[in-house]
CSV table of N, CA, C and O in Angstrom, one decimal:
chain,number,residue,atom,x,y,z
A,1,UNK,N,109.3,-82.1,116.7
A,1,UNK,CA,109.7,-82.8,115.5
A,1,UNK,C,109.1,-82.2,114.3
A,1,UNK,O,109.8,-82.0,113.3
A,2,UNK,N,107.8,-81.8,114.3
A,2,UNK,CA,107.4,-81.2,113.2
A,2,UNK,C,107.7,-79.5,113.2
A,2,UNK,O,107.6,-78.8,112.2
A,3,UNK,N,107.9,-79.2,114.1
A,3,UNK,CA,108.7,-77.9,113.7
A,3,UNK,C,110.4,-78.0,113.1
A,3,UNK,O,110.8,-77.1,112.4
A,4,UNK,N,111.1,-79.1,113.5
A,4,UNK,CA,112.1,-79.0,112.6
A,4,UNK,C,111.6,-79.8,111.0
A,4,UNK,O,112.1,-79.4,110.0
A,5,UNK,N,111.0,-80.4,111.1
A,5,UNK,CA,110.3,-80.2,109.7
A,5,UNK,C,109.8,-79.3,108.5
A,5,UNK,O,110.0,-79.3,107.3
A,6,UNK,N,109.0,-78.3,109.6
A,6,UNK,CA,108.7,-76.8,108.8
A,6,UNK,C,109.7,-76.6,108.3
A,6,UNK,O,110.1,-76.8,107.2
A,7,UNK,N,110.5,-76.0,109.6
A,7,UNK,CA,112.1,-75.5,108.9
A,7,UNK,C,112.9,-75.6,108.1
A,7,UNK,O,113.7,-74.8,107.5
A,8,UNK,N,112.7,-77.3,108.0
A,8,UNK,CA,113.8,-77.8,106.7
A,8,UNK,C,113.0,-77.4,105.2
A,8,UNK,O,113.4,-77.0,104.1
A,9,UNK,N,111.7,-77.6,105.8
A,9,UNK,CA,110.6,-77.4,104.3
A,9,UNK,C,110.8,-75.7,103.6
A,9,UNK,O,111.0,-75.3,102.4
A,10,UNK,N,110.5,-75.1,104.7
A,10,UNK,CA,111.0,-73.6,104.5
A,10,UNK,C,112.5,-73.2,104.0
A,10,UNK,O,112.5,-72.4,103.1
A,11,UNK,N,113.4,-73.5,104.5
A,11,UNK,CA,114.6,-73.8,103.8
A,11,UNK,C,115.1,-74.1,102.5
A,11,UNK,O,115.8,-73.4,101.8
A,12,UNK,N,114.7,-75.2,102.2
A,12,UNK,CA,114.5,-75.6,101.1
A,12,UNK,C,114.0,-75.1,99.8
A,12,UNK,O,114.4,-75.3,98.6
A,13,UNK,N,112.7,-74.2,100.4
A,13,UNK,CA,111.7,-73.5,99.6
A,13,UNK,C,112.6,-72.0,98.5
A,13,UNK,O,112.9,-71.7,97.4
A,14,UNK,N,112.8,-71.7,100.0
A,14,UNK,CA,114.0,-70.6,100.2
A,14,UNK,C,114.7,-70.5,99.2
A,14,UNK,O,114.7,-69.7,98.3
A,15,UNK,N,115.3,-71.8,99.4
A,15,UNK,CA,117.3,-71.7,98.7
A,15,UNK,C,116.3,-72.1,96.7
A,15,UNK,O,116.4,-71.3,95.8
A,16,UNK,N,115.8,-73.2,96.7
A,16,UNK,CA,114.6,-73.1,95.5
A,16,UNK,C,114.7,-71.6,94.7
A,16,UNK,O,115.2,-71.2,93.7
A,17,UNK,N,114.0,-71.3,95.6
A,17,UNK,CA,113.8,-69.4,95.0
A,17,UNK,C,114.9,-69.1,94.8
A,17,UNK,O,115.2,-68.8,93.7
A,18,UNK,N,115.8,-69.1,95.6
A,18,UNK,CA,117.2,-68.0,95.0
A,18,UNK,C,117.7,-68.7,93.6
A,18,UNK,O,117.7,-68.2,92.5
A,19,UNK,N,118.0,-69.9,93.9
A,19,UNK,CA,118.4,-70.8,92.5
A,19,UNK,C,117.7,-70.0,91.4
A,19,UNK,O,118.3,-69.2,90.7
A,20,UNK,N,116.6,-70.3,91.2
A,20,UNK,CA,115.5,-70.1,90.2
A,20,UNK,C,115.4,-68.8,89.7
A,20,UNK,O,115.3,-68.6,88.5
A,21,UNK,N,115.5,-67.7,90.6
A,21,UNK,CA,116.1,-66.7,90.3
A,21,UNK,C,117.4,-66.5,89.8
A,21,UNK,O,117.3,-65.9,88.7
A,22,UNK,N,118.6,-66.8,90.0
A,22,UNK,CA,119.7,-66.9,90.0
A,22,UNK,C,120.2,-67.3,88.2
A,22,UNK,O,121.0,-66.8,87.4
A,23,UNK,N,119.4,-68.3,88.1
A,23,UNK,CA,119.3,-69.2,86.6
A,23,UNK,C,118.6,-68.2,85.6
A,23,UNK,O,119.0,-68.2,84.4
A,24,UNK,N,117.9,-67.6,85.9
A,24,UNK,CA,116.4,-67.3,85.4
A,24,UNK,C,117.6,-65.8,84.9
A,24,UNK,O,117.8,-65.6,83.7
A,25,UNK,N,118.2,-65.1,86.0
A,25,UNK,CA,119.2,-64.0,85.6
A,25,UNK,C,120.2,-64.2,84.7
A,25,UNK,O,120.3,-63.6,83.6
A,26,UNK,N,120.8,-65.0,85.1
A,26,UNK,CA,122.5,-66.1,83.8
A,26,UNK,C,122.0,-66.0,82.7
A,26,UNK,O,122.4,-65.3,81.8
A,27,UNK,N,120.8,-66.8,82.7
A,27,UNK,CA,120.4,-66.8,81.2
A,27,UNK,C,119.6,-66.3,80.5
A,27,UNK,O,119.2,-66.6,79.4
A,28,UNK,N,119.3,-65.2,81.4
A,28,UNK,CA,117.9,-64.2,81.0
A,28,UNK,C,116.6,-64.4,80.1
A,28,UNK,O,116.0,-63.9,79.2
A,29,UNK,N,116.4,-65.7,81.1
A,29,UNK,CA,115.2,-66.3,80.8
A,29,UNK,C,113.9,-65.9,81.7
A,29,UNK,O,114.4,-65.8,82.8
A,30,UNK,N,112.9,-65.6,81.8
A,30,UNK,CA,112.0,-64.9,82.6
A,30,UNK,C,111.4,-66.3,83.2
A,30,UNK,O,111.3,-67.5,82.7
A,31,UNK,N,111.0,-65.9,84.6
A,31,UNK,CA,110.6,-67.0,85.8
A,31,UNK,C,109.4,-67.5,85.1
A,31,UNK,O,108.9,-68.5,85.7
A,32,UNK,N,108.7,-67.1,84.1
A,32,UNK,CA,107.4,-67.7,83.9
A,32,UNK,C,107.8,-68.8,82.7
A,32,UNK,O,107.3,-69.9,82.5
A,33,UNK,N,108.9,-68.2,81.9
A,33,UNK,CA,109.2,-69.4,81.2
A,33,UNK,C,109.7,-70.6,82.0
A,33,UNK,O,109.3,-71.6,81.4
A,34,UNK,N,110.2,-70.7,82.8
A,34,UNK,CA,111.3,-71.6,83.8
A,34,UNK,C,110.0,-72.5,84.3
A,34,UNK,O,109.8,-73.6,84.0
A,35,UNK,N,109.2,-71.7,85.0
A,35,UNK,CA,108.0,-72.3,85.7
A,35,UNK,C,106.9,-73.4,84.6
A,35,UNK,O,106.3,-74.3,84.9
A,36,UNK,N,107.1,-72.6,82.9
A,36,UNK,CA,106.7,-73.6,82.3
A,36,UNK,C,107.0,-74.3,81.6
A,36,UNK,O,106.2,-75.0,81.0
A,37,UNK,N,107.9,-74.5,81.5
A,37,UNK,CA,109.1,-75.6,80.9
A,37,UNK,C,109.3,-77.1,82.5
A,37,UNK,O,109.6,-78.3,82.4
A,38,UNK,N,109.1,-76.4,83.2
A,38,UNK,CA,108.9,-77.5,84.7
A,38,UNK,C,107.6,-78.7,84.6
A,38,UNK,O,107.5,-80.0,84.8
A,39,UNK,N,106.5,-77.6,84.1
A,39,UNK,CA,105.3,-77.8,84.1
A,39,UNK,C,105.4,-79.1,83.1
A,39,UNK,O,105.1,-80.3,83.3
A,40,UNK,N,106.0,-78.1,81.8
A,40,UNK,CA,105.9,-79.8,81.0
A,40,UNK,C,106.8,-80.9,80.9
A,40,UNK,O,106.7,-81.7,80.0
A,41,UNK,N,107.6,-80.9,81.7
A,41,UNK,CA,108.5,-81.7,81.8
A,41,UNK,C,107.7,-82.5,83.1
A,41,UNK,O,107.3,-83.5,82.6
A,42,UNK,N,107.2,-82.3,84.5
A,42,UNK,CA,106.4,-83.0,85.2
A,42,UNK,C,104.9,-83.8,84.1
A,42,UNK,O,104.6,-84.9,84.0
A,43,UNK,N,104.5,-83.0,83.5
A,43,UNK,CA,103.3,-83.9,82.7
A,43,UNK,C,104.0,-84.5,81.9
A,43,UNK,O,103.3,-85.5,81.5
A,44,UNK,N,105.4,-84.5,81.2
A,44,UNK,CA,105.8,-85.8,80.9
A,44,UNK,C,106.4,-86.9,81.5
A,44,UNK,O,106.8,-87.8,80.8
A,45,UNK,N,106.7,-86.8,82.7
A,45,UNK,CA,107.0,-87.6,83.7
A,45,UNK,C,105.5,-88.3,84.1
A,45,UNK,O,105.2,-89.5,84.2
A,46,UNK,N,104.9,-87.5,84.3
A,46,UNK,CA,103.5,-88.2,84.6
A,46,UNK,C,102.6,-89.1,83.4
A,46,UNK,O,101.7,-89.8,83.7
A,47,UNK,N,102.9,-89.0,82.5
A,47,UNK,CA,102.5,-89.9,81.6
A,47,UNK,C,103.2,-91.1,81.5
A,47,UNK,O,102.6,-92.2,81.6
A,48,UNK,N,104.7,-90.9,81.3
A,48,UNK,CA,105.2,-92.4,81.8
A,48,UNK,C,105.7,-93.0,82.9
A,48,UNK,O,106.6,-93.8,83.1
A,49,UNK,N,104.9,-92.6,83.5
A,49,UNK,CA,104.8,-92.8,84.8
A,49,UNK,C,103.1,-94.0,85.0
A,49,UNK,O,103.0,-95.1,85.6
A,50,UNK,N,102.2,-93.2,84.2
A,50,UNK,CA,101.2,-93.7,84.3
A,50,UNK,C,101.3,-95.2,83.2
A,50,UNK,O,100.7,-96.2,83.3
A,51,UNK,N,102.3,-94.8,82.3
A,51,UNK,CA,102.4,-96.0,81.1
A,51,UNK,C,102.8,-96.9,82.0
A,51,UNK,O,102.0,-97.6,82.6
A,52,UNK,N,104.0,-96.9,82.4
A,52,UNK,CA,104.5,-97.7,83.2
A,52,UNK,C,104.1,-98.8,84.3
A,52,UNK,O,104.5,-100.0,84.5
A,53,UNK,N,102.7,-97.8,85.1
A,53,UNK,CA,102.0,-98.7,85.9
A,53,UNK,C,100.9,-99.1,85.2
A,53,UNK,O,100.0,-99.4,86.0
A,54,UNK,N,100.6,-99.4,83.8
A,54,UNK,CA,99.3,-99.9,83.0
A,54,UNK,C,100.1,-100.9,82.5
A,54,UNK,O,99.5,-101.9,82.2
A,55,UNK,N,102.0,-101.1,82.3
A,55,UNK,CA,102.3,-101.5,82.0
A,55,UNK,C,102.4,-103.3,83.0
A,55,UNK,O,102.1,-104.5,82.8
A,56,UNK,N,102.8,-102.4,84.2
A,56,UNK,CA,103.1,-103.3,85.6
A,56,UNK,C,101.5,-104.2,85.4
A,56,UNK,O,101.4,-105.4,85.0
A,57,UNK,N,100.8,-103.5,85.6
A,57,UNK,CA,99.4,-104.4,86.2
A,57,UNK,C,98.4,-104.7,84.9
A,57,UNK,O,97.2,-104.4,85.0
A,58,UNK,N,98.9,-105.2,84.0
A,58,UNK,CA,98.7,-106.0,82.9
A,58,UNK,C,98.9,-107.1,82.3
A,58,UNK,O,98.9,-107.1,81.1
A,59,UNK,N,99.1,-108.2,82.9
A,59,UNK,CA,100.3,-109.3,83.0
A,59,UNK,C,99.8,-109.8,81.3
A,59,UNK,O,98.6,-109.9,81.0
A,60,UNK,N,100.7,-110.1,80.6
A,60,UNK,CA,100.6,-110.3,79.3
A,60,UNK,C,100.5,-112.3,79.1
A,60,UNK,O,100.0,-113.0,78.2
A,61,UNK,N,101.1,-112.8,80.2
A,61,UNK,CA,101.6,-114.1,80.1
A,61,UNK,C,100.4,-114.9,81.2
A,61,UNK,O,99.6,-114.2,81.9
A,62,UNK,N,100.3,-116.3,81.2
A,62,UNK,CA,99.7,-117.4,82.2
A,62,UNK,C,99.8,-116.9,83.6
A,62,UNK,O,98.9,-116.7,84.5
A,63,UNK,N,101.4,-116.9,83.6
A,63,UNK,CA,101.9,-117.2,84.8
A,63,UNK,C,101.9,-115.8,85.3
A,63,UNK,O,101.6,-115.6,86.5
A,64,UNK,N,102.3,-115.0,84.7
A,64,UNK,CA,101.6,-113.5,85.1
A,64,UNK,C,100.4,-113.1,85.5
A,64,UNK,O,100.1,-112.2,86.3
A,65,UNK,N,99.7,-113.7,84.9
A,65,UNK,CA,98.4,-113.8,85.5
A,65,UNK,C,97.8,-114.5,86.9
A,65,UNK,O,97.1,-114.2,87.9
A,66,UNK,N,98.6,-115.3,86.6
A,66,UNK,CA,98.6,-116.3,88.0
A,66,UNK,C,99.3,-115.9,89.1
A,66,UNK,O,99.1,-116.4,90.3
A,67,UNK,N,100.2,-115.0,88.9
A,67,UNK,CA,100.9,-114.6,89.8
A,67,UNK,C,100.3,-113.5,90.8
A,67,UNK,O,100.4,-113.4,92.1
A,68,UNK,N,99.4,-112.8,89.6
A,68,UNK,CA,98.9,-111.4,89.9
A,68,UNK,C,97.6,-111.6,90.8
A,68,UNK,O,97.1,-110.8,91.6
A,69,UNK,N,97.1,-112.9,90.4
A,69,UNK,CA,95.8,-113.3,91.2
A,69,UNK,C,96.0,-113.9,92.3
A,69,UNK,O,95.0,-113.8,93.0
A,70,UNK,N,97.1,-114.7,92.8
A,70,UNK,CA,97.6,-115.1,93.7
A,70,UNK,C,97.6,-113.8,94.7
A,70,UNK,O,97.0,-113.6,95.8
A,71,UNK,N,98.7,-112.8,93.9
A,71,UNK,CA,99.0,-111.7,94.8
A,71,UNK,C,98.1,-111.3,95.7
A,71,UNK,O,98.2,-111.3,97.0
A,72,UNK,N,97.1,-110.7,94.9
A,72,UNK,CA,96.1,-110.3,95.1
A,72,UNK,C,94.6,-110.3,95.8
A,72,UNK,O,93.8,-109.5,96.1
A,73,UNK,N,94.9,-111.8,95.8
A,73,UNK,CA,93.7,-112.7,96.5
A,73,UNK,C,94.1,-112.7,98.4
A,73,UNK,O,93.4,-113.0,99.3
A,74,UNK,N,95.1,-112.3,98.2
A,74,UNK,CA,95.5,-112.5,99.7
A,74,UNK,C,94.9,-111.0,100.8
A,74,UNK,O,95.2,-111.0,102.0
């Protein structure tokens, strides 16, 4: 089972690379730019990502509160 795992992971990796190359040629953009344009589009995904859950586990209301301590207590 985990060898067809590898494979799919290796595959994937694979076809990844040719894409990225492939793009990187069309538009004659160089792989380091591509790689950092990823870079900051993942750190802004991770920022609201992180707002989001400061957002979730903040309950602003009573019953939010009550809800969350309920939850939680269990």
């Amino acid at each position: 089972m985990s060898d067809i795992a590898m494979l799919v992971a290796e595959e994937y990796e694979r076809r990844v690379s040719i894409l990225r190359k492939a793009s990187a040629d069309a538009y004659g953009v160089s792989q380091e730019r591509i790689d950092e344009g990823a870079s900051v589009l993942a750190q802004r995904l991770m920022k609201q990502k992180r707002e989001l859950l400061k957002w979730a586990w903040e309950p602003k209301s009573q019953v939010g509160v009550a809800a969350s301590t309920s939850f939680f207590s269990a």
